[in-house]
XYZ file of C-alpha atoms in Angstrom:
336
model
C 68.217 -76.914 -31.574
C 69.150 -74.231 -33.963
C 66.821 -75.538 -36.648
C 63.890 -75.758 -34.233
C 64.394 -72.134 -32.989
C 64.385 -70.898 -36.619
C 61.197 -72.788 -37.373
C 59.494 -71.238 -34.236
C 60.442 -67.837 -35.413
C 59.039 -68.588 -38.851
C 55.800 -69.804 -37.396
C 55.446 -66.741 -35.217
C 56.117 -64.562 -38.242
C 53.497 -66.383 -40.285
C 50.911 -65.979 -37.518
C 51.719 -62.355 -37.304
C 51.186 -61.879 -41.016
C 47.938 -63.773 -40.846
C 46.676 -61.774 -37.929
C 47.515 -58.539 -39.621
C 45.594 -59.561 -42.689
C 42.496 -60.975 -41.016
C 41.751 -58.636 -38.064
C 42.315 -55.159 -36.643
C 44.943 -55.006 -33.972
C 43.493 -54.506 -30.480
C 44.268 -51.117 -28.896
C 46.195 -51.218 -25.695
C 44.011 -50.921 -22.558
C 43.823 -47.420 -21.087
C 42.658 -46.252 -17.649
C 39.061 -44.923 -17.702
C 38.645 -41.578 -15.883
C 35.450 -40.727 -14.024
C 33.589 -37.810 -15.672
C 33.913 -34.564 -13.722
C 30.772 -32.343 -13.634
C 31.461 -28.741 -14.483
C 30.102 -26.255 -11.934
C 26.631 -25.049 -12.884
C 26.522 -21.282 -13.054
C 23.424 -19.427 -11.849
C 21.114 -18.482 -14.632
C 22.127 -15.007 -15.786
C 18.526 -13.828 -16.232
C 17.687 -14.817 -12.660
C 20.816 -13.085 -11.377
C 19.935 -9.900 -13.242
C 16.446 -10.015 -11.710
C 17.908 -10.383 -8.201
C 20.274 -7.485 -8.783
C 17.459 -5.333 -10.180
C 15.276 -5.987 -7.128
C 18.138 -5.134 -4.773
C 18.891 -1.954 -6.736
C 15.251 -0.856 -6.451
C 15.359 -1.291 -2.670
C 18.581 0.670 -2.432
C 17.099 3.414 -4.640
C 14.065 3.653 -2.343
C 16.322 3.912 0.719
C 18.378 6.593 -1.019
C 15.249 8.635 -1.811
C 14.008 8.298 1.765
C 17.344 9.660 2.959
C 17.056 12.606 0.559
C 13.471 13.290 1.676
C 14.669 13.374 5.284
C 17.383 15.895 4.367
C 20.353 13.580 4.858
C 22.069 14.871 1.727
C 22.230 18.259 3.466
C 22.833 17.510 7.155
C 25.258 14.670 6.377
C 26.493 15.716 2.963
C 29.889 14.007 3.161
C 28.533 10.679 4.387
C 25.697 10.759 1.860
C 28.089 11.489 -1.014
C 30.280 8.559 0.013
C 27.329 6.168 0.171
C 26.035 7.434 -3.157
C 29.406 6.962 -4.862
C 29.543 3.406 -3.541
C 26.033 2.787 -4.815
C 26.835 4.017 -8.316
C 29.927 1.811 -8.551
C 27.935 -1.252 -7.452
C 25.285 -0.563 -10.076
C 27.974 -0.516 -12.778
C 29.349 -3.810 -11.485
C 25.883 -5.375 -11.562
C 25.649 -4.761 -15.306
C 28.280 -7.434 -15.867
C 25.958 -10.039 -14.360
C 27.947 -10.389 -11.156
C 26.025 -11.138 -7.955
C 26.121 -7.879 -5.987
C 23.108 -8.449 -3.747
C 25.173 -8.323 -0.541
C 26.868 -5.089 -1.570
C 23.514 -3.542 -2.460
C 22.003 -4.596 0.883
C 24.919 -2.932 2.637
C 24.525 0.354 0.804
C 20.764 0.230 1.410
C 21.434 -0.032 5.142
C 23.822 2.935 4.933
C 21.147 5.088 3.312
C 18.597 4.042 5.949
C 21.046 4.939 8.709
C 21.474 8.385 7.153
C 17.699 8.815 6.952
C 17.312 7.967 10.646
C 20.194 10.297 11.500
C 18.523 13.218 9.738
C 15.198 12.519 11.450
C 16.913 12.257 14.830
C 18.451 15.686 14.318
C 15.036 17.156 13.464
C 13.483 15.666 16.598
C 16.335 17.000 18.703
C 15.866 20.489 17.272
C 12.107 20.389 17.922
C 12.751 19.419 21.547
C 15.200 22.254 22.055
C 13.156 24.862 20.190
C 10.059 24.095 22.292
C 11.918 23.664 25.586
C 10.736 20.058 25.969
C 13.912 18.609 27.525
C 12.496 18.637 31.053
C 9.667 16.293 30.058
C 12.172 13.413 29.786
C 15.729 14.452 30.565
C 17.003 10.850 30.619
C 15.780 10.081 27.105
C 17.182 13.351 25.808
C 20.623 12.552 27.249
C 20.485 9.041 25.819
C 19.658 10.431 22.379
C 22.594 12.810 22.502
C 24.919 9.946 23.440
C 23.667 7.817 20.552
C 24.186 10.706 18.137
C 27.768 11.126 19.314
C 28.383 7.396 18.877
C 26.951 7.497 15.352
C 29.156 10.419 14.366
C 32.195 8.475 15.593
C 31.134 5.525 13.454
C 30.871 7.795 10.415
C 34.631 8.434 10.531
C 35.613 4.873 11.487
C 36.616 2.864 8.370
C 35.971 -0.403 10.224
C 32.390 0.520 11.205
C 29.652 -1.543 9.595
C 26.428 -0.227 8.145
C 24.486 -2.264 10.739
C 26.339 -0.510 13.560
C 25.486 2.865 12.052
C 21.816 2.002 11.645
C 21.547 0.721 15.224
C 23.015 3.942 16.622
C 20.827 6.114 14.390
C 17.645 4.302 15.431
C 18.610 4.528 19.090
C 19.107 8.293 18.795
C 15.849 8.905 17.000
C 13.924 6.639 19.363
C 15.184 8.454 22.441
C 14.332 11.883 21.064
C 10.894 10.709 19.955
C 10.236 9.492 23.496
C 10.797 13.050 24.743
C 8.421 14.469 22.131
C 5.768 11.865 22.891
C 5.740 12.611 26.616
C 5.774 16.363 26.070
C 2.908 16.390 23.573
C 0.910 13.962 25.689
C 1.085 16.253 28.712
C 0.253 19.308 26.619
C -2.635 17.509 24.910
C -4.182 16.657 28.277
C -4.039 20.298 29.349
C -5.455 21.468 26.017
C -8.321 18.983 26.275
C -9.255 20.229 29.740
C -9.258 23.814 28.436
C -11.381 22.857 25.432
C -13.862 21.032 27.659
C -14.166 24.111 29.886
C -14.819 26.256 26.799
C -17.530 23.802 25.746
C -19.225 24.135 29.124
C -19.290 27.910 28.683
C -20.816 27.471 25.227
C -23.422 25.088 26.634
C -24.202 27.677 29.300
C -25.458 30.117 26.655
C -27.313 27.378 24.725
C -24.885 27.592 21.817
C -25.997 24.195 20.532
C -29.367 25.712 19.674
C -28.313 29.270 18.869
C -25.376 28.404 16.581
C -25.793 24.782 15.537
C -23.256 24.664 12.710
C -20.457 26.413 14.581
C -21.113 24.440 17.754
C -21.133 21.127 15.864
C -17.835 21.990 14.163
C -16.219 22.645 17.540
C -17.534 19.328 18.867
C -16.199 17.413 15.856
C -12.777 19.014 16.314
C -12.830 17.949 19.953
C -13.731 14.384 19.011
C -10.956 14.332 16.398
C -8.560 15.183 19.204
C -9.816 12.212 21.211
C -9.317 9.954 18.203
C -5.744 11.127 17.687
C -4.996 10.757 21.389
C -6.319 7.187 21.473
C -4.171 6.365 18.437
C -1.027 7.456 20.292
C -0.600 10.679 18.315
C -0.627 13.341 21.042
C 0.876 16.020 18.787
C -2.110 15.788 16.438
C -4.455 15.627 19.433
C -2.969 18.839 20.805
C -3.653 20.588 17.508
C -7.302 19.436 17.447
C -7.980 20.351 21.093
C -6.441 23.788 20.630
C -8.602 24.424 17.564
C -11.718 23.125 19.359
C -11.148 25.444 22.315
C -10.841 28.442 19.993
C -14.055 27.478 18.184
C -16.041 27.011 21.395
C -14.815 30.386 22.641
C -15.813 32.003 19.353
C -19.295 30.439 19.492
C -19.703 31.478 23.118
C -18.736 35.074 22.324
C -21.040 35.314 19.304
C -24.031 33.807 21.085
C -23.397 35.939 24.162
C -23.551 39.095 22.042
C -26.830 37.957 20.513
C -28.223 37.098 23.928
C -27.246 40.506 25.268
C -28.919 42.181 22.322
C -32.027 40.039 22.799
C -32.097 40.754 26.514
C -31.791 44.471 25.828
C -34.682 44.305 23.364
C -36.763 42.403 25.912
C -36.013 44.953 28.606
C -36.964 47.783 26.257
C -40.162 45.978 25.304
C -41.028 45.444 28.961
C -40.434 49.126 29.624
C -42.747 50.072 26.773
C -45.400 47.650 28.013
C -45.140 49.098 31.495
C -45.344 52.594 30.056
C -48.426 51.642 28.019
C -50.063 50.082 31.035
C -49.475 53.210 33.062
C -50.862 55.331 30.211
C -53.928 53.113 29.862
C -54.562 53.124 33.573
C -54.382 56.898 33.660
C -56.682 57.180 30.648
C -59.172 54.744 32.152
C -59.277 56.751 35.295
C -60.078 59.900 33.310
C -62.547 58.289 30.875
C -63.387 54.705 31.776
C -64.654 52.398 29.002
C -67.801 50.376 29.462
C -69.347 47.399 27.667
C -67.917 44.194 26.222
C -67.703 45.260 22.604
C -65.430 48.244 22.641
C -63.900 49.128 19.261
C -60.137 48.602 19.166
C -60.094 46.281 22.191
C -59.659 42.524 21.558
C -61.819 39.974 23.250
C -60.488 38.455 26.451
C -60.036 35.030 24.852
C -58.458 36.291 21.607
C -55.211 34.584 20.379
C -52.854 37.375 19.540
C -49.769 35.277 18.536
C -49.285 31.722 17.327
C -47.558 29.524 19.902
C -43.835 28.992 19.150
C -42.306 25.541 19.420
C -38.656 25.651 20.462
C -36.148 22.811 20.539
C -34.858 21.862 23.939
C -31.406 23.509 24.117
C -30.108 20.897 26.529
C -30.945 18.147 24.061
C -28.590 19.813 21.561
C -25.603 19.758 23.899
C -22.920 17.277 22.777
C -22.198 14.538 25.267
C -18.433 14.069 25.533
C -16.521 12.622 28.503
C -14.775 15.114 30.724
C -11.746 12.816 31.096
C -10.425 10.672 28.269
C -9.506 7.091 29.015
C -5.920 6.045 28.482
C -5.215 3.312 25.958
C -4.699 -0.135 27.410
C -1.223 -0.354 25.897
C 0.066 3.172 26.352
C 3.175 3.581 24.195
C 5.234 5.634 26.576
C 8.307 4.631 24.618
C 6.773 5.543 21.290
C 10.159 6.362 19.880
C 11.096 2.697 19.946
C 8.566 2.176 17.188
C 10.304 4.672 14.906
C 11.114 3.311 11.489
């Protein structure tokens, strides 16, 4: 047994030597791991373009706020939004996606713009004593302003909440202005139409064509503005038209009075001449058909004048303007 065991060991050793000389030893089997895909990062150029577009929108909103006066009437809030904007722009230079942050600051600037415009509308209402035209809307606007000012000092308030309150305030105040100017425009139109009738009464369309036509065009411009839901502009046009019609009426009336006076004086002279001729004829009557200095009975002394029909020159405008089919009583809700 011992001899056989030694021979087995020798054979194994010989095989081992042979294997090592004739082939490469096989590597031990290892566990194959599934390849893991690395996360694909967004293309940096595309990200920079997105950031740039968002920055441009925020810049435009910032400028709109400045144009509305927000940097003055809400200096502290504007400065805070501007500081946030500048810090986000610096962060964007690193290639980081800051589109959400930029959208937020854009909304803050828009809220400040609407706030400044709401304050201007409120002041216009109070300065012109328009509150009574729509007391409910005025009160609602004041409440929305108070809510917005509370949001300004609330760290948890979102930019969307601020914008909603600002738009509500401006919309309510604009409703008051719309109703006030609409009522005033109607009154101004009626006054302008009455002034036109006076001008037509003295044939101003024929006597002062240019001035009369200008007054008519101003009146029509008022109608256009009114139909386009801009009663404030309509009021301005109607007021100007009334003044122009009154001016034309006064100027033509003066000319007519002067002409009438000249006609009366001419009639008096004719009557005086007739009386003189009658007295002379009684003292020394003329005889014969061919008397020197006396025209023939059928003689044409003056060429016939052709006058335009004054009534044909009167502008035809409706006495009452039709209301638009979709009258925007709540025009302030359309405020942007």
